Amino acid sequence: MKLPSGTATTTLAPANPWALVPPLGNLDAYISAVNRLPLLTHEEEQTYARQLRDNNDVDAAGRLVMSHLRLVVSIARQYLGYGLPHGDLIQEGNVGLMKAVKRFDPDQGVRLVSYAMHWIKAEIHEYILKNWRMVKVATTKAQRKLFFNLRSMKQGFKADAAAADAGTHRDTLSDHEIDSVAAQLNVKREEVIEMETRMAGGDVLLDPAPSDDGEQAFGPIAYLADASHEPTAMIESRQRDELATDGIATALASLDERSRRIVEERWLKVNDDGSGGMTLHDLAAVYGVSAERIRQIEVAAMKKMKTALADYA
């Protein structure tokens, strides 16, 4: 349609700013697309921020987010040394960017790029701390500060040593370097040593999965477990102790006098020299019967005691 002469023309912003970034494709395509997105002027940023704050305008929020996606990519690239996927770092940074856009106040006199950097880094930091190791290595504020600064400071110390041609290549910090880190980051010396130890360590599975051939792999859980204080083992041990004392006494009480003496002399008495009690022949001589008869009486007594012990348990 041809406009009448003298009619002013204006450039309209895309109806859907999200369509500028391809929904599918590899990470390189995404980075290339967000780097081509136009930046907002200060006036446009203020306008969209007020529309979002006053009218909850989702399209205005989308334009604010889209214009700062390249900032997230740039910040995420700084954390590639932690061994986590670049795409995941960007994704977490985008979450921080959206939080910053939601909380941004245009009347504070600060550009969104400066305000958003804190939120982007905060989300990326939290993601790294949760996923860098199976066990979280930093929980307090001082530990988090050490985690994100200690490695770069160690690299600086190594560079200084190389420049000075010190001839030593240490993986750990010296006492002087520990004091220097503690002073620069305003933390305790012991916290520096503890964080260096945590970062130098690795993850170990307490209970490793079986190997391909079906054999159970050996893990630290085998020698870390304290079976003596395991509830089931404690109950079984208590039951054994009761059977060995009160249970045996009850079972012996169920026998006649001769059978009880034969069992006691054969199994419950120990001589001074550590040897066992009386033999079958010794008891046979005492009662004037054959050794085979003593054996038969012993077997019958044992069966009766076994029944009594089962009833007692």
Short mmCIF file of C-alpha atoms in Angstrom, two decimals:
data_model
loop_
_atom_site.label_atom_id
_atom_site.label_comp_id
_atom_site.label_asym_id
_atom_site.label_seq_id
_atom_site.Cartn_x
_atom_site.Cartn_y
_atom_site.Cartn_z
CA MET A 1 0.00 0.00 0.00
CA LYS A 2 1.40 3.36 -1.03
CA LEU A 3 1.41 6.05 1.64
CA PRO A 4 0.23 9.57 0.76
CA SER A 5 2.98 12.08 0.14
CA GLY A 6 4.15 13.90 3.26
CA THR A 7 3.14 11.04 5.57
CA ALA A 8 5.83 10.28 8.16
CA THR A 9 7.09 6.72 8.37
CA THR A 10 8.14 4.92 11.55
CA THR A 11 10.07 1.71 12.11
CA LEU A 12 8.04 -0.78 14.10
CA ALA A 13 9.66 -3.25 16.49
CA PRO A 14 9.04 -6.93 15.82
CA ALA A 15 5.68 -8.11 17.14
CA ASN A 16 7.35 -11.13 18.73
CA PRO A 17 10.93 -10.45 19.84
CA TRP A 18 11.42 -14.10 20.83
CA ALA A 19 11.15 -15.13 17.18
CA LEU A 20 14.57 -13.57 16.54
CA VAL A 21 16.27 -16.47 18.34
CA PRO A 22 15.92 -19.89 16.72
CA PRO A 23 14.09 -22.37 19.01
CA LEU A 24 16.17 -25.28 17.71
CA GLY A 25 19.76 -25.74 16.65
CA ASN A 26 23.15 -26.08 18.25
CA LEU A 27 24.73 -23.78 20.79
CA ASP A 28 26.82 -21.95 18.20
CA ALA A 29 23.67 -21.03 16.27
CA TYR A 30 22.10 -19.67 19.45
CA ILE A 31 25.15 -17.57 20.34
CA SER A 32 25.35 -16.23 16.80
CA ALA A 33 21.67 -15.28 16.89
CA VAL A 34 21.76 -13.46 20.24
CA ASN A 35 24.86 -11.52 19.17
CA ARG A 36 22.86 -10.13 16.23
CA LEU A 37 20.02 -8.88 18.42
CA PRO A 38 19.88 -5.05 18.56
CA LEU A 39 20.73 -3.29 21.79
CA LEU A 40 18.25 -0.94 23.40
CA THR A 41 18.95 2.73 23.84
CA HIS A 42 18.65 4.23 27.29
CA GLU A 43 15.28 5.76 26.40
CA GLU A 44 13.92 2.48 25.05
CA GLU A 45 15.12 0.63 28.13
CA GLN A 46 13.41 3.13 30.40
CA THR A 47 10.17 2.93 28.41
CA TYR A 48 10.00 -0.85 28.42
CA ALA A 49 10.98 -1.05 32.11
CA ARG A 50 8.15 1.32 33.06
CA GLN A 51 5.68 -0.60 30.93
CA LEU A 52 6.67 -3.79 32.73
CA ARG A 53 6.55 -2.21 36.17
CA ASP A 54 3.31 -0.27 35.74
CA ASN A 55 1.35 -2.50 33.37
CA ASN A 56 3.03 -5.90 33.77
CA ASP A 57 3.68 -5.82 30.02
CA VAL A 58 5.12 -9.22 29.04
CA ASP A 59 6.21 -7.99 25.59
CA ALA A 60 8.21 -5.19 27.22
CA ALA A 61 9.86 -7.74 29.52
CA GLY A 62 10.70 -9.87 26.48
CA ARG A 63 12.46 -6.99 24.73
CA LEU A 64 14.48 -6.21 27.86
CA VAL A 65 15.55 -9.83 28.18
CA MET A 66 16.31 -10.29 24.48
CA SER A 67 18.55 -7.26 24.32
CA HIS A 68 20.73 -8.60 27.16
CA LEU A 69 21.09 -12.25 26.13
CA ARG A 70 24.54 -11.54 24.73
CA LEU A 71 25.56 -10.35 28.20
CA VAL A 72 24.64 -13.76 29.63
CA VAL A 73 26.70 -15.52 26.95
CA SER A 74 29.69 -13.32 27.74
CA ILE A 75 29.46 -13.91 31.50
CA ALA A 76 28.87 -17.66 31.15
CA ARG A 77 32.02 -17.97 29.04
CA GLN A 78 34.06 -16.81 32.05
CA TYR A 79 33.04 -19.96 34.00
CA LEU A 80 33.94 -22.62 31.43
CA GLY A 81 36.97 -23.63 33.51
CA TYR A 82 34.76 -25.43 36.02
CA GLY A 83 34.08 -28.23 33.55
CA LEU A 84 30.33 -27.68 33.25
CA PRO A 85 28.47 -27.46 29.90
CA HIS A 86 28.44 -23.99 28.37
CA GLY A 87 24.79 -24.39 27.42
CA ASP A 88 23.80 -25.11 31.02
CA LEU A 89 25.74 -22.09 32.25
CA ILE A 90 23.94 -19.88 29.72
CA GLN A 91 20.59 -21.34 30.71
CA GLU A 92 21.16 -20.60 34.39
CA GLY A 93 22.40 -17.13 33.51
CA ASN A 94 19.21 -16.50 31.53
CA VAL A 95 17.22 -17.37 34.66
CA GLY A 96 19.19 -14.73 36.56
CA LEU A 97 18.60 -12.22 33.77
CA MET A 98 14.83 -12.75 33.92
CA LYS A 99 14.89 -12.29 37.70
CA ALA A 100 16.82 -9.04 37.23
CA VAL A 101 14.35 -7.76 34.63
CA LYS A 102 11.44 -8.53 36.94
CA ARG A 103 13.01 -6.60 39.85
CA PHE A 104 14.55 -3.76 37.84
CA ASP A 105 13.45 -0.24 38.85
CA PRO A 106 14.04 2.31 36.06
CA ASP A 107 13.90 5.21 38.53
CA GLN A 108 17.08 4.13 40.34
CA GLY A 109 19.27 5.75 37.67
CA VAL A 110 21.15 2.53 36.87
CA ARG A 111 21.31 0.78 33.51
CA LEU A 112 19.85 -2.71 33.40
CA VAL A 113 23.17 -4.17 32.24
CA SER A 114 24.84 -3.16 35.51
CA TYR A 115 21.94 -4.38 37.62
CA ALA A 116 21.57 -7.69 35.78
CA MET A 117 25.23 -8.73 36.13
CA HIS A 118 24.74 -9.48 39.83
CA TRP A 119 21.70 -11.70 39.24
CA ILE A 120 23.28 -13.52 36.29
CA LYS A 121 26.44 -14.32 38.23
CA ALA A 122 24.43 -15.32 41.31
CA GLU A 123 22.46 -17.95 39.37
CA ILE A 124 25.58 -19.27 37.63
CA HIS A 125 27.44 -19.44 40.96
CA GLU A 126 24.61 -21.40 42.55
CA TYR A 127 24.52 -23.83 39.62
CA ILE A 128 28.27 -24.40 39.77
CA LEU A 129 28.25 -24.99 43.53
CA LYS A 130 25.44 -27.55 43.20
CA ASN A 131 26.90 -29.43 40.25
CA TRP A 132 30.70 -29.09 40.46
CA ARG A 133 30.88 -31.99 42.88
CA MET A 134 28.45 -34.54 44.28
CA VAL A 135 28.99 -33.00 47.71
CA LYS A 136 28.61 -29.23 47.99
CA VAL A 137 32.04 -27.73 48.69
CA ALA A 138 30.96 -24.25 49.79
CA THR A 139 28.04 -23.29 52.00
CA THR A 140 29.01 -20.18 53.95
CA LYS A 141 29.66 -16.75 52.46
CA ALA A 142 33.39 -17.00 53.16
CA GLN A 143 33.60 -20.45 51.56
CA ARG A 144 31.78 -19.26 48.42
CA LYS A 145 34.15 -16.30 48.15
CA LEU A 146 37.13 -18.64 48.45
CA PHE A 147 35.74 -21.12 45.94
CA PHE A 148 35.38 -18.56 43.16
CA ASN A 149 38.65 -16.74 43.87
CA LEU A 150 41.14 -19.28 45.18
CA ARG A 151 41.92 -21.01 41.88
CA SER A 152 42.57 -17.78 39.97
CA MET A 153 44.74 -16.50 42.81
CA LYS A 154 46.75 -19.75 42.79
CA GLN A 155 47.32 -19.31 39.07
CA GLY A 156 48.59 -15.81 39.79
CA PHE A 157 51.03 -17.12 42.38
CA LYS A 158 52.31 -19.72 39.90
CA ALA A 159 52.78 -17.04 37.25
CA ASP A 160 54.74 -14.89 39.68
CA ALA A 161 56.93 -17.85 40.62
CA ALA A 162 57.58 -18.63 36.95
CA ALA A 163 58.45 -15.01 36.23
CA ALA A 164 60.87 -15.03 39.14
CA ASP A 165 62.34 -18.31 37.85
CA ALA A 166 61.81 -19.91 41.24
CA GLY A 167 62.31 -23.38 39.83
CA THR A 168 59.61 -24.93 42.04
CA HIS A 169 56.18 -26.08 40.92
CA ARG A 170 53.93 -26.61 43.92
CA ASP A 171 50.30 -27.65 43.73
CA THR A 172 49.60 -26.33 47.22
CA LEU A 173 49.91 -22.86 48.64
CA SER A 174 52.85 -21.90 50.79
CA ASP A 175 52.37 -20.34 54.22
CA HIS A 176 53.05 -16.90 52.82
CA GLU A 177 50.56 -17.39 50.00
CA ILE A 178 47.91 -18.65 52.42
CA ASP A 179 48.35 -15.52 54.53
CA SER A 180 48.14 -13.37 51.39
CA VAL A 181 44.88 -14.99 50.25
CA ALA A 182 43.35 -14.69 53.70
CA ALA A 183 44.24 -11.01 53.88
CA GLN A 184 42.96 -10.17 50.39
CA LEU A 185 39.64 -11.99 50.82
CA ASN A 186 39.22 -11.09 54.49
CA VAL A 187 38.80 -14.68 55.66
CA LYS A 188 40.52 -16.85 58.24
CA ARG A 189 43.74 -18.64 57.43
CA GLU A 190 42.20 -21.98 58.42
CA GLU A 191 39.34 -21.43 55.95
CA VAL A 192 41.83 -20.98 53.11
CA ILE A 193 43.56 -24.27 53.99
CA GLU A 194 40.24 -26.12 54.29
CA MET A 195 38.93 -24.85 50.93
CA GLU A 196 42.20 -25.70 49.18
CA THR A 197 41.91 -29.24 50.55
CA ARG A 198 38.28 -29.53 49.42
CA MET A 199 39.04 -28.33 45.91
CA ALA A 200 42.03 -30.65 45.59
CA GLY A 201 39.97 -33.70 46.53
CA GLY A 202 37.61 -35.71 44.39
CA ASP A 203 34.33 -37.60 44.63
CA VAL A 204 34.44 -41.22 45.80
CA LEU A 205 31.44 -43.54 45.61
CA LEU A 206 30.83 -45.09 49.01
CA ASP A 207 28.90 -47.98 47.49
CA PRO A 208 30.04 -48.56 43.87
CA ALA A 209 27.83 -50.38 41.40
CA PRO A 210 28.61 -53.99 40.40
CA SER A 211 31.10 -54.44 37.58
CA ASP A 212 30.22 -55.78 34.12
CA ASP A 213 30.99 -59.35 35.15
CA GLY A 214 28.47 -59.12 38.00
CA GLU A 215 31.00 -58.93 40.83
CA GLN A 216 30.46 -56.36 43.54
CA ALA A 217 33.15 -53.67 43.43
CA PHE A 218 34.94 -52.83 46.65
CA GLY A 219 34.11 -49.43 48.10
CA PRO A 220 34.76 -47.41 51.26
CA ILE A 221 31.36 -48.40 52.63
CA ALA A 222 32.88 -51.84 53.31
CA TYR A 223 35.19 -50.50 56.01
CA LEU A 224 33.28 -47.36 57.03
CA ALA A 225 30.23 -49.25 58.22
CA ASP A 226 30.17 -49.94 61.97
CA ALA A 227 28.32 -53.23 62.27
CA SER A 228 28.57 -53.22 66.05
CA HIS A 229 26.12 -50.31 66.26
CA GLU A 230 23.81 -51.42 63.46
CA PRO A 231 20.31 -51.85 64.99
CA THR A 232 19.69 -55.37 63.65
CA ALA A 233 23.13 -56.55 64.73
CA MET A 234 22.65 -55.06 68.20
CA ILE A 235 19.32 -56.85 68.63
CA GLU A 236 20.80 -60.15 67.48
CA SER A 237 23.77 -59.73 69.82
CA ARG A 238 21.47 -59.03 72.77
CA GLN A 239 19.38 -62.08 71.94
CA ARG A 240 22.50 -64.26 71.74
CA ASP A 241 23.67 -63.00 75.12
CA GLU A 242 20.28 -63.76 76.69
CA LEU A 243 20.23 -67.26 75.19
CA ALA A 244 23.79 -67.91 76.38
CA THR A 245 22.88 -67.02 79.99
CA ASP A 246 19.23 -67.16 80.98
CA GLY A 247 18.29 -69.37 78.03
CA ILE A 248 20.90 -72.03 78.82
CA ALA A 249 19.98 -71.94 82.51
CA THR A 250 16.31 -72.48 81.65
CA ALA A 251 17.16 -75.32 79.25
CA LEU A 252 19.36 -77.06 81.86
CA ALA A 253 16.59 -76.75 84.43
CA SER A 254 14.35 -78.81 82.16
CA LEU A 255 16.70 -81.83 82.40
CA ASP A 256 16.86 -84.51 85.05
CA GLU A 257 19.86 -84.48 87.42
CA ARG A 258 21.90 -87.12 85.54
CA SER A 259 21.36 -85.60 82.11
CA ARG A 260 22.14 -82.11 83.43
CA ARG A 261 25.42 -83.30 84.99
CA ILE A 262 26.48 -85.09 81.80
CA VAL A 263 25.89 -81.94 79.71
CA GLU A 264 27.64 -79.71 82.23
CA GLU A 265 30.64 -82.03 82.58
CA ARG A 266 30.94 -82.48 78.80
CA TRP A 267 30.36 -78.93 77.54
CA LEU A 268 30.21 -76.32 80.28
CA LYS A 269 33.25 -77.06 82.40
CA VAL A 270 36.88 -76.31 81.56
CA ASN A 271 39.87 -77.74 83.45
CA ASP A 272 42.64 -75.58 84.85
CA ASP A 273 44.92 -76.51 81.96
CA GLY A 274 42.35 -75.26 79.43
CA SER A 275 41.25 -78.69 78.30
CA GLY A 276 37.62 -79.80 78.11
CA GLY A 277 35.55 -81.54 80.76
CA MET A 278 35.04 -85.22 81.37
CA THR A 279 35.07 -87.71 78.51
CA LEU A 280 32.38 -90.30 77.75
CA HIS A 281 34.49 -92.99 79.33
CA ASP A 282 35.04 -90.91 82.48
CA LEU A 283 31.29 -90.42 82.91
CA ALA A 284 30.64 -94.07 82.10
CA ALA A 285 32.90 -95.06 84.97
CA VAL A 286 31.06 -92.68 87.33
CA TYR A 287 27.57 -94.03 86.53
CA GLY A 288 28.59 -97.66 85.91
CA VAL A 289 27.27 -97.80 82.35
CA SER A 290 28.85 -97.99 78.93
CA ALA A 291 30.25 -94.97 77.07
CA GLU A 292 27.62 -95.56 74.35
CA ARG A 293 24.85 -95.20 76.95
CA ILE A 294 26.35 -91.90 78.12
CA ARG A 295 26.40 -90.71 74.49
CA GLN A 296 22.72 -91.63 74.05
CA ILE A 297 21.77 -89.76 77.23
CA GLU A 298 23.77 -86.73 76.00
CA VAL A 299 22.04 -86.72 72.59
CA ALA A 300 18.59 -86.92 74.17
CA ALA A 301 19.48 -84.13 76.61
CA MET A 302 20.69 -81.91 73.77
CA LYS A 303 17.41 -82.40 71.86
CA LYS A 304 15.40 -81.51 74.96
CA MET A 305 17.53 -78.39 75.58
CA LYS A 306 17.11 -77.33 71.95
CA THR A 307 13.34 -77.47 72.32
CA ALA A 308 13.50 -75.52 75.59
CA LEU A 309 15.70 -72.85 74.00
CA ALA A 310 13.28 -72.50 71.06
CA ASP A 311 10.40 -71.97 73.48
CA TYR A 312 12.46 -69.46 75.48
CA ALA A 313 13.34 -67.42 72.36
#
